[in-house]
Amino acid sequence: MIEMPVVVCGLGGMGSAALARVAMRGVRVLGIEQYAPVHAFGSSSGKSRIIRRAYFEDPAYVPLLDRAYELWRELEARTRAQVLHLTGLLTLGYDGSPMLAGAHAAARAYDMDVEFWDASAIRARYPALAPLDDEHGIFERDGGFVVPERAIEAHLALAKDHGAQTRFGVGMRGWESAPDGVRVTLTNGETIRCEQLILTLGPWFRETLAEIGVPLVIQRNVLAWFAPRRPLGPDQMPCFLMDRRGLPSEFYGFPDVGDGVKAAFHGYGEHTDAAHLDREVHESDVLPLARALEMWIPGAAGAYREGKACMYSLTPDRHFVLDHHPRDARVTICGGFSGHGFKFASAIGEIAAQLALDGGSPLPIAFLSLARF
Ligand SMILES: Cc1cc2nc3c(=O)[nH]c(=O)nc-3n(C[C@H](O)[C@H](O)[C@H](O)COP(=O)(O)OP(=O)(O)OC[C@H]3O[C@@H](n4cnc5c(N)ncnc54)[C@H](O)[C@@H]3O)c2cc1C
């Protein structure tokens, strides 16, 4: 049997950060990942993930975002990898849009240095954009995107530099509580005894969370890239998140930084699970995206370049779960990121380490505990 003080299971966006943060505390840690490093089968691939602070989902996330920004910058400084691309971000919607109202509430609550633009101000700053007359928005200069693959790579490198061990290509079959620790069984039959187990299983969390009364819905969400018919880099368009009447859900996108303009609907797709995800991207996925993109940014949806099907892990209230396992406090759960978690990954890694090593985090995470279910 292998003995290890801390085991992190699942080395995607959150687990790679947790592995780095535990190792940086000087604690021996082993990371287990069923696939290869920086693989494309989970929820953390697709070249870009939006980051923003005027957080419509709940202003309670803002302190976590502030810590996430600090830690992304620290990661960049330590590894010399560019992870953040602060292109500016426009959150826009119609009068009375709940999403826009939520972004306003967060911006006001934290007195954020943002700009409030009506349709003509949007057209004046970004002539490429075509807002409807009743649409207005909040512009965050420090909004933009995180590159998920580079972030995972950087966190794994940082973890290794601090002595973390990793096992790729082998899964966790299960874990059980014992008086002398938590026993983790691997798919190759090996057993590890640890003092603390951090679970960062992404869309593979369904059974673990269902057992403790959190029904997780795994949703297929498609990303698509288009070759624009005119230059649409960060000088011509910011990252955006829009609530427009007539679209199937909120719609967001990214300027062309070499791979085309990328767009997706937020939280729109059939329910599935990690074993049965339809990974093929169909014309029926791409056409509604191309139509919505072309109306908003004429010329953006030129030739379709590529698409990717990815998975949201939706909790009933769309908020994360960061807590100890109710059956064994030596097991930390970081999951249910509900399609908006990546921007926080740097901070989630720190929180996971604090939950495991200190029993709690100084960051205000009570609203993300299991007690709410
Ligand atoms: C299409 C799409 C767009 C998104 N856009 C944004 C965005 O713009 N901004 C934002 O902030 N967030 C966004 N998100 C959400 C964000 O990407 C996720 O919240 C985040 O990637 C979740 O990371 P994770 O580490 O929990 O999951 P994953 O990265 O999937 O990691 C889980 C890991 O656990 C491993 N694993 C699972 N079970 C086992 C086991 N038994 N043994 C060993 N290994 C195991 C898996 O192989 C995987 O590597 C988006 C998500 C999707 C799908």
Short mmCIF file of C-alpha atoms and ligand atoms in Angstrom, two decimals:
data_model
loop_
_atom_site.label_atom_id
_atom_site.label_comp_id
_atom_site.label_asym_id
_atom_site.label_seq_id
_atom_site.Cartn_x
_atom_site.Cartn_y
_atom_site.Cartn_z
CA MET A 1 0.00 0.00 0.00
CA ILE A 2 1.20 3.50 -0.89
CA GLU A 3 1.21 6.04 1.96
CA MET A 4 0.72 9.72 1.12
CA PRO A 5 -0.43 12.64 3.32
CA VAL A 6 -2.66 14.14 0.63
CA VAL A 7 -4.16 12.74 -2.57
CA VAL A 8 -5.88 14.90 -5.20
CA CYS A 9 -8.11 12.93 -7.53
CA GLY A 10 -8.87 14.51 -10.93
CA LEU A 11 -6.22 16.80 -12.45
CA GLY A 12 -8.35 19.04 -14.64
CA GLY A 13 -8.80 22.77 -14.06
CA MET A 14 -9.46 22.53 -10.33
CA GLY A 15 -7.37 19.50 -9.39
CA SER A 16 -4.19 20.77 -11.07
CA ALA A 17 -4.54 24.00 -9.05
CA ALA A 18 -5.22 22.08 -5.83
CA LEU A 19 -2.18 19.87 -6.43
CA ALA A 20 0.02 22.96 -6.87
CA ARG A 21 -1.36 24.73 -3.79
CA VAL A 22 -0.97 21.70 -1.50
CA ALA A 23 2.58 21.13 -2.76
CA MET A 24 3.43 24.82 -2.27
CA ARG A 25 2.49 24.42 1.40
CA GLY A 26 5.36 21.92 1.70
CA VAL A 27 3.08 18.90 2.09
CA ARG A 28 3.67 15.64 0.22
CA VAL A 29 0.89 15.16 -2.30
CA LEU A 30 0.00 12.73 -5.08
CA GLY A 31 -2.31 13.63 -7.99
CA ILE A 32 -4.31 10.90 -9.76
CA GLU A 33 -5.75 11.45 -13.23
CA GLN A 34 -7.52 8.86 -15.35
CA TYR A 35 -6.39 10.44 -18.65
CA ALA A 36 -3.16 12.10 -19.86
CA PRO A 37 -2.10 15.58 -18.67
CA VAL A 38 -4.18 18.43 -20.18
CA HIS A 39 -6.56 16.07 -21.98
CA ALA A 40 -9.68 17.18 -23.87
CA PHE A 41 -12.32 14.83 -22.38
CA GLY A 42 -13.39 16.85 -19.34
CA SER A 43 -14.75 20.36 -18.81
CA SER A 44 -11.51 22.32 -19.05
CA SER A 45 -10.55 22.42 -22.72
CA GLY A 46 -11.41 24.74 -25.61
CA LYS A 47 -8.70 27.44 -25.55
CA SER A 48 -10.55 30.15 -23.62
CA ARG A 49 -12.75 30.68 -20.55
CA ILE A 50 -14.28 34.06 -19.76
CA ILE A 51 -13.14 35.94 -16.66
CA ARG A 52 -15.10 38.93 -15.30
CA ARG A 53 -15.89 40.61 -11.96
CA ALA A 54 -19.37 42.20 -12.36
CA TYR A 55 -20.69 38.80 -11.41
CA PHE A 56 -24.38 38.52 -12.24
CA GLU A 57 -24.64 35.06 -10.71
CA ASP A 58 -24.12 36.50 -7.19
CA PRO A 59 -21.94 39.34 -5.85
CA ALA A 60 -20.82 36.89 -3.12
CA TYR A 61 -18.37 35.48 -5.71
CA VAL A 62 -16.48 38.78 -6.05
CA PRO A 63 -14.00 38.20 -3.17
CA LEU A 64 -13.20 34.80 -4.70
CA LEU A 65 -12.73 36.43 -8.10
CA ASP A 66 -10.37 38.99 -6.63
CA ARG A 67 -8.30 36.20 -5.14
CA ALA A 68 -8.47 34.27 -8.42
CA TYR A 69 -7.11 37.26 -10.37
CA GLU A 70 -4.25 37.62 -7.84
CA LEU A 71 -3.39 33.94 -8.07
CA TRP A 72 -3.59 33.85 -11.90
CA ARG A 73 -1.06 36.69 -11.94
CA GLU A 74 1.10 34.88 -9.40
CA LEU A 75 0.95 31.73 -11.53
CA GLU A 76 2.03 33.73 -14.58
CA ALA A 77 4.91 35.29 -12.67
CA ARG A 78 6.11 31.96 -11.27
CA THR A 79 5.81 29.95 -14.50
CA ARG A 80 6.23 32.65 -17.18
CA ALA A 81 3.16 31.25 -18.97
CA GLN A 82 0.58 33.72 -20.23
CA VAL A 83 -2.68 32.48 -18.81
CA LEU A 84 -4.75 35.67 -18.67
CA HIS A 85 -5.77 37.69 -21.73
CA LEU A 86 -7.48 40.86 -20.55
CA THR A 87 -9.13 41.95 -23.78
CA GLY A 88 -11.96 43.81 -22.04
CA LEU A 89 -15.40 42.30 -21.56
CA LEU A 90 -18.84 43.64 -22.33
CA THR A 91 -21.88 42.24 -20.49
CA LEU A 92 -24.98 43.44 -22.30
CA GLY A 93 -28.69 42.94 -22.40
CA TYR A 94 -32.10 44.52 -22.91
CA ASP A 95 -33.80 46.82 -20.39
CA GLY A 96 -34.88 44.58 -17.54
CA SER A 97 -32.56 41.68 -18.42
CA PRO A 98 -32.01 39.72 -15.17
CA MET A 99 -28.44 38.99 -16.21
CA LEU A 100 -27.64 42.66 -16.74
CA ALA A 101 -29.41 43.61 -13.50
CA GLY A 102 -27.26 41.05 -11.67
CA ALA A 103 -24.07 42.45 -13.21
CA HIS A 104 -25.16 45.98 -12.19
CA ALA A 105 -25.80 44.80 -8.62
CA ALA A 106 -22.32 43.27 -8.33
CA ALA A 107 -20.65 46.33 -9.88
CA ARG A 108 -22.49 48.64 -7.47
CA ALA A 109 -21.94 46.44 -4.41
CA TYR A 110 -18.17 46.50 -4.96
CA ASP A 111 -17.97 50.01 -6.43
CA MET A 112 -16.24 48.56 -9.49
CA ASP A 113 -14.31 50.64 -11.95
CA VAL A 114 -16.55 49.76 -14.92
CA GLU A 115 -18.19 51.76 -17.70
CA PHE A 116 -21.93 51.80 -18.36
CA TRP A 117 -22.66 52.06 -22.08
CA ASP A 118 -25.90 52.50 -24.01
CA ALA A 119 -26.23 51.21 -27.58
CA SER A 120 -24.70 54.33 -29.11
CA ALA A 121 -21.72 54.25 -26.74
CA ILE A 122 -21.19 50.58 -27.63
CA ARG A 123 -21.27 51.41 -31.37
CA ALA A 124 -18.91 54.37 -30.85
CA ARG A 125 -16.29 52.29 -28.99
CA TYR A 126 -16.64 49.14 -31.10
CA PRO A 127 -18.11 49.99 -34.53
CA ALA A 128 -18.01 46.27 -35.43
CA LEU A 129 -20.76 45.50 -32.89
CA ALA A 130 -24.46 45.83 -33.70
CA PRO A 131 -26.42 46.32 -30.48
CA LEU A 132 -30.19 46.78 -30.72
CA ASP A 133 -31.40 50.24 -29.70
CA ASP A 134 -32.67 49.11 -26.27
CA GLU A 135 -29.53 47.15 -25.42
CA HIS A 136 -26.96 48.48 -23.01
CA GLY A 137 -24.01 47.08 -21.16
CA ILE A 138 -21.26 47.14 -18.59
CA PHE A 139 -17.70 47.24 -19.87
CA GLU A 140 -14.93 45.78 -17.70
CA ARG A 141 -11.44 46.67 -18.88
CA ASP A 142 -9.98 43.84 -16.75
CA GLY A 143 -12.35 41.25 -18.14
CA GLY A 144 -11.23 38.80 -20.78
CA PHE A 145 -10.30 35.17 -20.82
CA VAL A 146 -8.12 32.50 -19.22
CA VAL A 147 -6.48 29.83 -21.40
CA PRO A 148 -7.54 26.59 -19.66
CA GLU A 149 -4.97 24.25 -21.21
CA ARG A 150 -2.12 26.62 -20.38
CA ALA A 151 -3.45 27.12 -16.84
CA ILE A 152 -3.53 23.36 -16.19
CA GLU A 153 -0.08 22.92 -17.69
CA ALA A 154 1.28 25.77 -15.54
CA HIS A 155 -0.33 24.45 -12.35
CA LEU A 156 1.05 20.95 -13.02
CA ALA A 157 4.52 22.40 -13.63
CA LEU A 158 4.32 24.46 -10.44
CA ALA A 159 3.15 21.39 -8.51
CA LYS A 160 6.06 19.35 -9.85
CA ASP A 161 8.53 22.11 -8.96
CA HIS A 162 7.27 21.86 -5.38
CA GLY A 163 7.67 18.10 -5.23
CA ALA A 164 4.16 16.88 -6.08
CA GLN A 165 3.92 13.38 -7.54
CA THR A 166 1.44 12.49 -10.26
CA ARG A 167 -0.06 9.35 -11.76
CA PHE A 168 -1.71 9.72 -15.17
CA GLY A 169 -3.70 7.09 -17.04
CA VAL A 170 -5.01 5.46 -13.89
CA GLY A 171 -8.36 6.19 -12.29
CA MET A 172 -9.73 6.10 -8.76
CA ARG A 173 -12.13 3.20 -8.43
CA GLY A 174 -13.36 4.29 -5.02
CA TRP A 175 -12.44 5.41 -1.53
CA GLU A 176 -13.36 4.31 1.96
CA SER A 177 -12.91 5.66 5.45
CA ALA A 178 -10.67 3.77 7.86
CA PRO A 179 -9.60 4.70 11.39
CA ASP A 180 -6.05 5.32 10.20
CA GLY A 181 -6.90 7.35 7.07
CA VAL A 182 -8.78 7.34 3.82
CA ARG A 183 -8.10 4.38 1.54
CA VAL A 184 -8.18 5.14 -2.17
CA THR A 185 -8.41 2.21 -4.57
CA LEU A 186 -7.12 2.67 -8.10
CA THR A 187 -8.36 0.99 -11.28
CA ASN A 188 -5.06 -0.95 -11.47
CA GLY A 189 -5.77 -2.51 -8.07
CA GLU A 190 -3.30 -0.42 -6.05
CA THR A 191 -4.38 1.13 -2.76
CA ILE A 192 -3.22 4.43 -1.29
CA ARG A 193 -3.69 5.41 2.33
CA CYS A 194 -3.89 9.16 2.83
CA GLU A 195 -4.74 11.60 5.62
CA GLN A 196 -6.66 13.91 3.29
CA LEU A 197 -8.35 13.26 -0.06
CA ILE A 198 -9.34 16.11 -2.36
CA LEU A 199 -11.91 15.19 -5.01
CA THR A 200 -11.99 17.40 -8.10
CA LEU A 201 -13.86 15.08 -10.45
CA GLY A 202 -15.65 17.60 -12.71
CA PRO A 203 -18.50 15.93 -14.63
CA TRP A 204 -17.52 12.55 -13.12
CA PHE A 205 -18.86 13.77 -9.76
CA ARG A 206 -22.45 12.73 -10.42
CA GLU A 207 -22.56 9.59 -8.27
CA THR A 208 -20.55 11.05 -5.38
CA LEU A 209 -22.79 14.11 -5.19
CA ALA A 210 -26.02 12.16 -5.72
CA GLU A 211 -25.12 9.97 -2.70
CA ILE A 212 -25.06 13.06 -0.50
CA GLY A 213 -28.26 14.59 -1.82
CA VAL A 214 -26.96 16.90 -4.56
CA PRO A 215 -28.46 15.91 -7.91
CA LEU A 216 -25.92 17.03 -10.49
CA VAL A 217 -27.09 17.50 -14.08
CA ILE A 218 -24.42 17.07 -16.76
CA GLN A 219 -25.23 19.20 -19.78
CA ARG A 220 -23.69 19.09 -23.26
CA ASN A 221 -22.56 22.57 -24.36
CA VAL A 222 -21.02 23.32 -27.75
CA LEU A 223 -18.29 25.85 -28.59
CA ALA A 224 -17.67 26.92 -32.20
CA TRP A 225 -14.96 28.90 -33.98
CA PHE A 226 -15.56 30.87 -37.19
CA ALA A 227 -13.14 32.55 -39.60
CA PRO A 228 -14.31 36.19 -39.63
CA ARG A 229 -14.71 37.96 -42.97
CA ARG A 230 -12.91 41.02 -41.59
CA PRO A 231 -10.40 41.64 -38.81
CA LEU A 232 -12.10 40.99 -35.47
CA GLY A 233 -9.26 40.86 -32.99
CA PRO A 234 -9.35 42.39 -29.50
CA ASP A 235 -9.02 45.91 -30.98
CA GLN A 236 -12.25 45.44 -32.92
CA MET A 237 -14.32 43.50 -30.37
CA PRO A 238 -14.07 42.59 -26.68
CA CYS A 239 -15.09 39.31 -25.08
CA PHE A 240 -18.85 39.53 -24.59
CA LEU A 241 -21.71 37.97 -22.70
CA MET A 242 -25.18 38.94 -23.89
CA ASP A 243 -28.80 38.43 -22.94
CA ARG A 244 -30.76 39.10 -26.14
CA ARG A 245 -34.46 38.38 -26.60
CA GLY A 246 -35.11 35.54 -29.05
CA LEU A 247 -31.89 33.63 -28.36
CA PRO A 248 -32.16 30.21 -26.71
CA SER A 249 -30.05 31.35 -23.73
CA GLU A 250 -27.30 33.79 -22.81
CA PHE A 251 -24.73 34.02 -25.60
CA TYR A 252 -21.01 34.73 -25.23
CA GLY A 253 -17.90 34.95 -27.33
CA PHE A 254 -14.26 35.84 -27.80
CA PRO A 255 -12.32 37.93 -30.32
CA ASP A 256 -10.09 36.29 -32.90
CA VAL A 257 -6.67 35.72 -31.36
CA GLY A 258 -5.53 33.40 -34.12
CA ASP A 259 -8.14 30.63 -34.22
CA GLY A 260 -11.15 32.66 -35.32
CA VAL A 261 -14.05 34.22 -33.42
CA LYS A 262 -15.39 31.80 -30.84
CA ALA A 263 -19.00 31.74 -29.67
CA ALA A 264 -21.31 29.60 -27.53
CA PHE A 265 -24.64 29.60 -25.77
CA HIS A 266 -24.37 29.49 -21.99
CA GLY A 267 -26.14 26.51 -20.44
CA TYR A 268 -27.93 25.31 -23.55
CA GLY A 269 -27.84 21.64 -24.54
CA GLU A 270 -29.16 18.20 -23.77
CA HIS A 271 -28.56 16.41 -20.50
CA THR A 272 -25.99 13.64 -20.68
CA ASP A 273 -23.16 12.13 -18.64
CA ALA A 274 -19.41 11.86 -19.06
CA ALA A 275 -19.63 8.31 -20.47
CA HIS A 276 -22.29 9.13 -23.07
CA LEU A 277 -21.46 12.68 -24.20
CA ASP A 278 -22.03 13.12 -27.93
CA ARG A 279 -18.63 14.61 -28.78
CA GLU A 280 -19.41 15.14 -32.45
CA VAL A 281 -20.45 18.69 -33.36
CA HIS A 282 -23.43 18.80 -35.74
CA GLU A 283 -24.75 21.38 -38.16
CA SER A 284 -27.71 21.81 -35.81
CA ASP A 285 -25.26 22.90 -33.09
CA VAL A 286 -23.40 25.34 -35.30
CA LEU A 287 -26.14 27.09 -37.30
CA PRO A 288 -27.91 28.81 -34.36
CA LEU A 289 -24.52 30.02 -33.11
CA ALA A 290 -23.55 31.37 -36.53
CA ARG A 291 -26.90 33.15 -36.86
CA ALA A 292 -26.72 34.77 -33.42
CA LEU A 293 -23.09 35.79 -33.95
CA GLU A 294 -23.67 37.30 -37.37
CA MET A 295 -26.59 39.41 -36.11
CA TRP A 296 -24.51 40.77 -33.25
CA ILE A 297 -21.21 41.17 -35.14
CA PRO A 298 -21.79 41.27 -38.91
CA GLY A 299 -18.93 39.49 -40.67
CA ALA A 300 -17.94 37.44 -37.61
CA ALA A 301 -19.49 34.14 -38.65
CA GLY A 302 -17.59 33.43 -41.86
CA ALA A 303 -16.50 29.86 -42.57
CA TYR A 304 -17.01 27.41 -39.70
CA ARG A 305 -13.57 26.29 -38.53
CA GLU A 306 -14.08 23.88 -35.64
CA GLY A 307 -16.36 22.97 -32.79
CA LYS A 308 -16.16 21.21 -29.48
CA ALA A 309 -18.73 19.60 -27.22
CA CYS A 310 -18.01 20.09 -23.54
CA MET A 311 -19.84 19.39 -20.26
CA TYR A 312 -21.40 21.66 -17.64
CA SER A 313 -21.89 20.12 -14.16
CA LEU A 314 -25.04 21.87 -12.96
CA THR A 315 -26.10 21.93 -9.31
CA PRO A 316 -29.78 22.68 -8.54
CA ASP A 317 -29.00 26.34 -7.73
CA ARG A 318 -26.10 26.69 -10.21
CA HIS A 319 -23.65 27.46 -7.40
CA PHE A 320 -20.47 25.52 -6.65
CA VAL A 321 -19.96 22.91 -3.93
CA LEU A 322 -16.86 23.51 -1.79
CA ASP A 323 -17.01 21.52 1.41
CA HIS A 324 -15.95 18.50 3.38
CA HIS A 325 -17.72 15.23 2.68
CA PRO A 326 -20.51 14.85 5.28
CA ARG A 327 -19.49 11.22 5.96
CA ASP A 328 -15.78 11.91 6.37
CA ALA A 329 -14.33 15.38 6.91
CA ARG A 330 -10.97 14.14 5.65
CA VAL A 331 -12.47 14.17 2.15
CA THR A 332 -12.80 17.57 0.45
CA ILE A 333 -15.25 18.08 -2.40
CA CYS A 334 -14.76 20.78 -5.05
CA GLY A 335 -17.37 20.31 -7.75
CA GLY A 336 -20.65 21.36 -9.33
CA PHE A 337 -19.04 24.32 -11.08
CA SER A 338 -22.19 24.79 -13.15
CA GLY A 339 -20.55 26.12 -16.30
CA HIS A 340 -18.88 29.13 -14.70
CA GLY A 341 -16.01 27.74 -12.63
CA PHE A 342 -12.83 27.99 -14.64
CA LYS A 343 -12.11 31.65 -13.97
CA PHE A 344 -11.94 30.70 -10.26
CA ALA A 345 -9.66 27.67 -10.67
CA SER A 346 -6.56 29.37 -9.24
CA ALA A 347 -8.51 30.33 -6.08
CA ILE A 348 -10.32 26.99 -5.88
CA GLY A 349 -6.91 25.29 -5.72
CA GLU A 350 -5.99 27.43 -2.72
CA ILE A 351 -9.38 26.84 -1.06
CA ALA A 352 -9.10 23.08 -1.60
CA ALA A 353 -5.68 23.11 0.07
CA GLN A 354 -7.05 25.17 2.98
CA LEU A 355 -10.08 22.90 3.47
CA ALA A 356 -7.84 19.84 3.50
CA LEU A 357 -4.90 21.17 5.50
CA ASP A 358 -6.49 23.79 7.79
CA GLY A 359 -10.06 22.50 8.08
CA GLY A 360 -11.49 25.70 6.58
CA SER A 361 -10.75 28.69 4.36
CA PRO A 362 -10.48 32.37 5.32
CA LEU A 363 -12.26 33.21 2.05
CA PRO A 364 -16.05 33.68 2.35
CA ILE A 365 -17.24 30.34 0.97
CA ALA A 366 -20.08 29.49 3.38
CA PHE A 367 -22.61 30.14 0.60
CA LEU A 368 -21.02 27.26 -1.34
CA SER A 369 -21.26 24.69 1.45
CA LEU A 370 -23.41 21.55 1.40
CA ALA A 371 -25.57 22.94 4.20
CA ARG A 372 -27.75 24.75 1.63
CA PHE A 373 -29.12 21.51 0.14
C1 LIG B 1 -18.36 24.71 -23.05
C2 LIG B 1 -17.94 25.26 -21.74
C3 LIG B 1 -17.70 26.60 -21.62
C4 LIG B 1 -17.35 27.15 -20.37
N1 LIG B 1 -17.08 28.48 -20.28
C5 LIG B 1 -16.64 28.99 -19.12
C6 LIG B 1 -16.22 30.33 -19.06
O1 LIG B 1 -16.26 31.06 -20.06
N2 LIG B 1 -15.77 30.80 -17.89
C7 LIG B 1 -15.68 30.02 -16.77
O2 LIG B 1 -15.26 30.52 -15.72
N3 LIG B 1 -16.04 28.73 -16.80
C8 LIG B 1 -16.52 28.20 -17.94
N4 LIG B 1 -16.87 26.89 -18.02
C9 LIG B 1 -16.83 26.05 -16.80
C10 LIG B 1 -15.46 25.55 -16.49
O3 LIG B 1 -14.76 25.20 -17.65
C11 LIG B 1 -15.60 24.37 -15.53
O4 LIG B 1 -16.29 24.82 -14.38
C12 LIG B 1 -14.24 23.82 -15.14
O5 LIG B 1 -13.48 23.51 -16.27
C13 LIG B 1 -14.42 22.58 -14.27
O6 LIG B 1 -13.14 22.08 -13.94
P1 LIG B 1 -13.01 20.72 -13.14
O7 LIG B 1 -11.60 20.60 -12.74
O8 LIG B 1 -14.08 20.68 -12.08
O9 LIG B 1 -13.41 19.59 -14.20
P2 LIG B 1 -12.47 18.86 -15.28
O10 LIG B 1 -11.53 19.83 -15.88
O11 LIG B 1 -13.36 18.06 -16.15
O12 LIG B 1 -11.58 17.91 -14.39
C14 LIG B 1 -12.05 16.75 -13.77
C15 LIG B 1 -10.93 15.75 -13.89
O13 LIG B 1 -11.16 14.65 -13.05
C16 LIG B 1 -10.72 13.50 -13.74
N5 LIG B 1 -11.40 12.37 -13.11
C17 LIG B 1 -12.73 12.24 -12.92
N6 LIG B 1 -13.01 11.09 -12.28
C18 LIG B 1 -11.81 10.48 -12.07
C19 LIG B 1 -11.43 9.26 -11.43
N7 LIG B 1 -12.34 8.44 -10.89
N8 LIG B 1 -10.13 8.95 -11.37
C20 LIG B 1 -9.18 9.79 -11.90
N9 LIG B 1 -9.48 10.94 -12.51
C21 LIG B 1 -10.78 11.30 -12.58
C22 LIG B 1 -11.14 13.74 -15.16
O14 LIG B 1 -10.49 12.92 -16.09
C23 LIG B 1 -10.79 15.20 -15.31
O15 LIG B 1 -9.47 15.40 -15.75
C24 LIG B 1 -17.24 26.31 -19.24
C25 LIG B 1 -17.46 24.94 -19.37
C26 LIG B 1 -17.79 24.41 -20.60
C27 LIG B 1 -18.03 22.95 -20.72
#
